[in-house]
Amino acid sequence: MFTGIIEAVGHLRRIERRGDDIRLTVDSGKLRLDDVQLGDSIATNGVCLTVVERLSDGYVADISAETVSLTGFDRYQVGQAVNLEKAVTPSTRLGGHMVSGHVDGQAKVLEVSARGQATEYWLEAPQSLARYIAHKGSIAIDGVSLTVNQVEGARFRLTIVPHTSSETTLPLLKAGDWVNLEVDQIARYLERLMQQDAVDKPSAGVSFEQLARAGFIR
């Protein structure tokens, strides 16, 4: 589990294709690795990866074909900058929101523009994920916990403050780029609970229409 508060920006040192899978070697930058053990999780551009080898200045992790199909790793190149965050501990401050590191899909960057000292991004999510994105709800973009400031169908707007820009890879994004997208877990569980409720009690419980009016789903 992660918070979406990025600890460091690293770089991909090696990308090894193993059939449909990928083995990554990541230069961890300023991320401290002294407390990282084999088997620990590190979110790499929002993807929860398991450390299979720890280096003095980085780590090695494997990415399955399933994860490759849902993320941007198939397009990444050696030298690419990636956002890094170690898994939370019982004493970690929850500064962002609960992020699982299980990416749901990819969103396309449509527009990037300055607004005062901040930067605004318009993105478009796949139709299958758009219903989980709500105004003032939480979302993870390449592992960064962000607040959705506007929603228009499958399009949504993010406003990034200077501090977040300086500590993440977000300033590298431009129109036409794709990012890893993880929607809020609460929305996914609510949908599943509603589906089960419809099976068990077709005429009882909260309806999808009521949840939509309350802003939980779209």
mmCIF file of N, CA, C and O in Angstrom, residues 48-102:
data_model
loop_
_atom_site.group_PDB
_atom_site.id
_atom_site.type_symbol
_atom_site.label_atom_id
_atom_site.label_comp_id
_atom_site.label_asym_id
_atom_site.label_seq_id
_atom_site.Cartn_x
_atom_site.Cartn_y
_atom_site.Cartn_z
ATOM 1 N N CYS A 48 3.093 -1.100 -8.394
ATOM 2 C CA CYS A 48 3.692 -1.814 -7.259
ATOM 3 C C CYS A 48 4.596 -2.921 -7.787
ATOM 4 O O CYS A 48 4.125 -3.892 -8.377
ATOM 5 N N LEU A 49 5.905 -2.761 -7.579
ATOM 6 C CA LEU A 49 6.876 -3.753 -8.038
ATOM 7 C C LEU A 49 7.583 -4.381 -6.847
ATOM 8 O O LEU A 49 7.859 -3.709 -5.846
ATOM 9 N N THR A 50 7.899 -5.658 -6.966
ATOM 10 C CA THR A 50 8.589 -6.386 -5.906
ATOM 11 C C THR A 50 10.089 -6.392 -6.180
ATOM 12 O O THR A 50 10.526 -6.732 -7.287
ATOM 13 N N VAL A 51 10.859 -6.024 -5.191
ATOM 14 C CA VAL A 51 12.321 -6.002 -5.321
ATOM 15 C C VAL A 51 12.852 -7.425 -5.324
ATOM 16 O O VAL A 51 12.678 -8.171 -4.348
ATOM 17 N N VAL A 52 13.469 -7.824 -6.428
ATOM 18 C CA VAL A 52 14.053 -9.168 -6.515
ATOM 19 C C VAL A 52 15.571 -9.120 -6.346
ATOM 20 O O VAL A 52 16.204 -10.160 -6.141
ATOM 21 N N GLU A 53 16.142 -7.937 -6.443
ATOM 22 C CA GLU A 53 17.578 -7.757 -6.193
ATOM 23 C C GLU A 53 17.805 -6.310 -5.769
ATOM 24 O O GLU A 53 17.317 -5.388 -6.425
ATOM 25 N N ARG A 54 18.516 -6.120 -4.678
ATOM 26 C CA ARG A 54 18.814 -4.761 -4.213
ATOM 27 C C ARG A 54 20.245 -4.414 -4.544
ATOM 28 O O ARG A 54 21.171 -5.179 -4.229
ATOM 29 N N LEU A 55 20.440 -3.281 -5.179
ATOM 30 C CA LEU A 55 21.757 -2.790 -5.536
ATOM 31 C C LEU A 55 22.149 -1.662 -4.589
ATOM 32 O O LEU A 55 21.319 -1.186 -3.800
ATOM 33 N N SER A 56 23.377 -1.201 -4.682
ATOM 34 C CA SER A 56 23.808 -0.116 -3.805
ATOM 35 C C SER A 56 23.082 1.182 -4.119
ATOM 36 O O SER A 56 22.885 2.029 -3.240
ATOM 37 N N ASP A 57 22.661 1.354 -5.374
ATOM 38 C CA ASP A 57 22.002 2.591 -5.785
ATOM 39 C C ASP A 57 20.765 2.319 -6.633
ATOM 40 O O ASP A 57 20.391 3.117 -7.493
ATOM 41 N N GLY A 58 20.126 1.182 -6.388
ATOM 42 C CA GLY A 58 18.942 0.865 -7.171
ATOM 43 C C GLY A 58 18.390 -0.502 -6.832
ATOM 44 O O GLY A 58 18.758 -1.108 -5.818
ATOM 45 N N TYR A 59 17.527 -1.004 -7.690
ATOM 46 C CA TYR A 59 16.904 -2.308 -7.452
ATOM 47 C C TYR A 59 16.467 -2.913 -8.780
ATOM 48 O O TYR A 59 16.365 -2.228 -9.807
ATOM 49 N N VAL A 60 16.229 -4.209 -8.740
ATOM 50 C CA VAL A 60 15.763 -4.959 -9.904
ATOM 51 C C VAL A 60 14.371 -5.495 -9.588
ATOM 52 O O VAL A 60 14.109 -5.953 -8.465
ATOM 53 N N ALA A 61 13.463 -5.416 -10.566
ATOM 54 C CA ALA A 61 12.098 -5.891 -10.374
ATOM 55 C C ALA A 61 11.576 -6.490 -11.669
ATOM 56 O O ALA A 61 12.005 -6.105 -12.765
ATOM 57 N N ASP A 62 10.654 -7.432 -11.540
ATOM 58 C CA ASP A 62 10.033 -8.067 -12.701
ATOM 59 C C ASP A 62 8.617 -7.532 -12.898
ATOM 60 O O ASP A 62 7.889 -7.274 -11.921
ATOM 61 N N ILE A 63 8.223 -7.389 -14.162
ATOM 62 C CA ILE A 63 6.874 -6.931 -14.505
ATOM 63 C C ILE A 63 6.219 -8.006 -15.361
ATOM 64 O O ILE A 63 6.749 -8.384 -16.412
ATOM 65 N N SER A 64 5.061 -8.474 -14.924
ATOM 66 C CA SER A 64 4.360 -9.537 -15.654
ATOM 67 C C SER A 64 3.683 -8.981 -16.896
ATOM 68 O O SER A 64 3.475 -7.773 -17.047
ATOM 69 N N ALA A 65 3.320 -9.878 -17.806
ATOM 70 C CA ALA A 65 2.641 -9.487 -19.037
ATOM 71 C C ALA A 65 1.332 -8.764 -18.745
ATOM 72 O O ALA A 65 0.968 -7.813 -19.441
ATOM 73 N N GLU A 66 0.625 -9.183 -17.700
ATOM 74 C CA GLU A 66 -0.634 -8.534 -17.318
ATOM 75 C C GLU A 66 -0.394 -7.068 -16.965
ATOM 76 O O GLU A 66 -1.116 -6.172 -17.419
ATOM 77 N N THR A 67 0.638 -6.815 -16.155
ATOM 78 C CA THR A 67 0.948 -5.441 -15.763
ATOM 79 C C THR A 67 1.432 -4.629 -16.955
ATOM 80 O O THR A 67 1.069 -3.459 -17.112
ATOM 81 N N VAL A 68 2.246 -5.237 -17.804
ATOM 82 C CA VAL A 68 2.730 -4.543 -19.002
ATOM 83 C C VAL A 68 1.559 -4.084 -19.862
ATOM 84 O O VAL A 68 1.554 -2.963 -20.388
ATOM 85 N N SER A 69 0.524 -4.914 -19.979
ATOM 86 C CA SER A 69 -0.609 -4.597 -20.843
ATOM 87 C C SER A 69 -1.435 -3.424 -20.337
ATOM 88 O O SER A 69 -2.146 -2.779 -21.115
ATOM 89 N N LEU A 70 -1.371 -3.143 -19.024
ATOM 90 C CA LEU A 70 -2.187 -2.083 -18.437
ATOM 91 C C LEU A 70 -1.424 -0.787 -18.206
ATOM 92 O O LEU A 70 -2.032 0.224 -17.840
ATOM 93 N N THR A 71 -0.124 -0.804 -18.399
ATOM 94 C CA THR A 71 0.711 0.348 -18.056
ATOM 95 C C THR A 71 1.523 0.810 -19.258
ATOM 96 O O THR A 71 1.421 0.258 -20.350
ATOM 97 N N GLY A 72 2.357 1.825 -19.013
ATOM 98 C CA GLY A 72 3.188 2.356 -20.088
ATOM 99 C C GLY A 72 4.548 1.726 -20.200
ATOM 100 O O GLY A 72 5.366 2.171 -21.022
ATOM 101 N N PHE A 73 4.840 0.682 -19.421
ATOM 102 C CA PHE A 73 6.190 0.133 -19.408
ATOM 103 C C PHE A 73 6.631 -0.439 -20.747
ATOM 104 O O PHE A 73 7.824 -0.491 -21.033
ATOM 105 N N ASP A 74 5.697 -0.849 -21.571
ATOM 106 C CA ASP A 74 6.064 -1.391 -22.877
ATOM 107 C C ASP A 74 6.665 -0.317 -23.782
ATOM 108 O O ASP A 74 7.387 -0.630 -24.726
ATOM 109 N N ARG A 75 6.380 0.965 -23.479
ATOM 110 C CA ARG A 75 6.903 2.070 -24.288
ATOM 111 C C ARG A 75 8.116 2.745 -23.648
ATOM 112 O O ARG A 75 8.758 3.578 -24.272
ATOM 113 N N TYR A 76 8.394 2.434 -22.406
ATOM 114 C CA TYR A 76 9.477 3.115 -21.703
ATOM 115 C C TYR A 76 10.829 2.773 -22.313
ATOM 116 O O TYR A 76 11.048 1.684 -22.828
ATOM 117 N N GLN A 77 11.753 3.718 -22.189
ATOM 118 C CA GLN A 77 13.096 3.552 -22.715
ATOM 119 C C GLN A 77 14.119 3.698 -21.595
ATOM 120 O O GLN A 77 13.833 4.294 -20.550
ATOM 121 N N VAL A 78 15.308 3.152 -21.805
ATOM 122 C CA VAL A 78 16.393 3.326 -20.838
ATOM 123 C C VAL A 78 16.640 4.826 -20.648
ATOM 124 O O VAL A 78 16.673 5.591 -21.615
ATOM 125 N N GLY A 79 16.791 5.238 -19.412
ATOM 126 C CA GLY A 79 16.987 6.647 -19.094
ATOM 127 C C GLY A 79 15.718 7.362 -18.689
ATOM 128 O O GLY A 79 15.764 8.491 -18.194
ATOM 129 N N GLN A 80 14.563 6.711 -18.887
ATOM 130 C CA GLN A 80 13.284 7.336 -18.547
ATOM 131 C C GLN A 80 13.208 7.616 -17.059
ATOM 132 O O GLN A 80 13.579 6.808 -16.212
ATOM 133 N N ALA A 81 12.703 8.804 -16.705
ATOM 134 C CA ALA A 81 12.496 9.181 -15.311
ATOM 135 C C ALA A 81 11.209 8.543 -14.797
ATOM 136 O O ALA A 81 10.203 8.494 -15.512
ATOM 137 N N VAL A 82 11.247 8.048 -13.549
ATOM 138 C CA VAL A 82 10.077 7.408 -12.952
ATOM 139 C C VAL A 82 9.912 7.886 -11.511
ATOM 140 O O VAL A 82 10.888 8.146 -10.804
ATOM 141 N N ASN A 83 8.659 8.000 -11.088
ATOM 142 C CA ASN A 83 8.349 8.369 -9.709
ATOM 143 C C ASN A 83 8.489 7.153 -8.798
ATOM 144 O O ASN A 83 8.032 6.059 -9.160
ATOM 145 N N LEU A 84 9.094 7.343 -7.623
ATOM 146 C CA LEU A 84 9.341 6.232 -6.711
ATOM 147 C C LEU A 84 8.739 6.510 -5.332
ATOM 148 O O LEU A 84 8.819 7.630 -4.817
ATOM 149 N N GLU A 85 8.155 5.470 -4.759
ATOM 150 C CA GLU A 85 7.649 5.539 -3.391
ATOM 151 C C GLU A 85 7.718 4.160 -2.759
ATOM 152 O O GLU A 85 7.239 3.182 -3.352
ATOM 153 N N LYS A 86 8.305 4.069 -1.577
ATOM 154 C CA LYS A 86 8.321 2.804 -0.851
ATOM 155 C C LYS A 86 6.959 2.576 -0.192
ATOM 156 O O LYS A 86 6.200 3.521 0.052
ATOM 157 N N ALA A 87 6.664 1.318 0.096
ATOM 158 C CA ALA A 87 5.392 0.976 0.726
ATOM 159 C C ALA A 87 5.289 1.631 2.099
ATOM 160 O O ALA A 87 6.294 1.879 2.776
ATOM 161 N N VAL A 88 4.065 1.902 2.512
ATOM 162 C CA VAL A 88 3.839 2.556 3.796
ATOM 163 C C VAL A 88 4.161 1.608 4.952
ATOM 164 O O VAL A 88 4.169 0.386 4.799
ATOM 165 N N THR A 89 4.416 2.193 6.095
ATOM 166 C CA THR A 89 4.599 1.456 7.350
ATOM 167 C C THR A 89 3.542 1.946 8.334
ATOM 168 O O THR A 89 2.857 2.945 8.069
ATOM 169 N N PRO A 90 3.370 1.284 9.496
ATOM 170 C CA PRO A 90 2.366 1.738 10.465
ATOM 171 C C PRO A 90 2.587 3.180 10.936
ATOM 172 O O PRO A 90 1.651 3.819 11.412
ATOM 173 N N SER A 91 3.808 3.695 10.802
ATOM 174 C CA SER A 91 4.096 5.057 11.263
ATOM 175 C C SER A 91 4.100 6.090 10.131
ATOM 176 O O SER A 91 4.356 7.262 10.359
ATOM 177 N N THR A 92 3.785 5.659 8.911
ATOM 178 C CA THR A 92 3.799 6.570 7.771
ATOM 179 C C THR A 92 2.634 7.544 7.849
ATOM 180 O O THR A 92 1.500 7.159 8.149
ATOM 181 N N ARG A 93 2.902 8.805 7.555
ATOM 182 C CA ARG A 93 1.819 9.779 7.463
ATOM 183 C C ARG A 93 1.081 9.579 6.147
ATOM 184 O O ARG A 93 1.700 9.448 5.089
ATOM 185 N N LEU A 94 -0.254 9.572 6.200
ATOM 186 C CA LEU A 94 -1.053 9.397 4.996
ATOM 187 C C LEU A 94 -1.324 10.776 4.396
ATOM 188 O O LEU A 94 -2.388 11.353 4.552
ATOM 189 N N GLY A 95 -0.320 11.304 3.680
ATOM 190 C CA GLY A 95 -0.429 12.650 3.146
ATOM 191 C C GLY A 95 -1.231 12.730 1.872
ATOM 192 O O GLY A 95 -1.728 13.795 1.507
ATOM 193 N N GLY A 96 -1.359 11.612 1.144
ATOM 194 C CA GLY A 96 -2.127 11.619 -0.099
ATOM 195 C C GLY A 96 -3.428 10.864 0.089
ATOM 196 O O GLY A 96 -4.293 11.295 0.839
ATOM 197 N N HIS A 97 -3.580 9.710 -0.585
ATOM 198 C CA HIS A 97 -4.723 8.840 -0.370
ATOM 199 C C HIS A 97 -4.248 7.399 -0.515
ATOM 200 O O HIS A 97 -3.095 7.158 -0.862
ATOM 201 N N MET A 98 -5.099 6.452 -0.198
ATOM 202 C CA MET A 98 -4.698 5.057 -0.239
ATOM 203 C C MET A 98 -4.524 4.606 -1.691
ATOM 204 O O MET A 98 -5.490 4.555 -2.459
ATOM 205 N N VAL A 99 -3.284 4.292 -2.061
ATOM 206 C CA VAL A 99 -2.936 3.884 -3.418
ATOM 207 C C VAL A 99 -2.417 2.445 -3.357
ATOM 208 O O VAL A 99 -1.520 2.143 -2.571
ATOM 209 N N SER A 100 -2.982 1.568 -4.182
ATOM 210 C CA SER A 100 -2.600 0.154 -4.115
ATOM 211 C C SER A 100 -1.385 -0.167 -4.978
ATOM 212 O O SER A 100 -0.703 -1.153 -4.757
ATOM 213 N N GLY A 101 -1.142 0.650 -6.003
ATOM 214 C CA GLY A 101 -0.082 0.328 -6.946
ATOM 215 C C GLY A 101 -0.531 -0.655 -8.011
ATOM 216 O O GLY A 101 0.277 -1.124 -8.805
ATOM 217 N N HIS A 102 -1.831 -0.940 -8.043
ATOM 218 C CA HIS A 102 -2.411 -1.821 -9.062
ATOM 219 C C HIS A 102 -3.075 -0.933 -10.108
ATOM 220 O O HIS A 102 -4.232 -0.532 -9.955
#
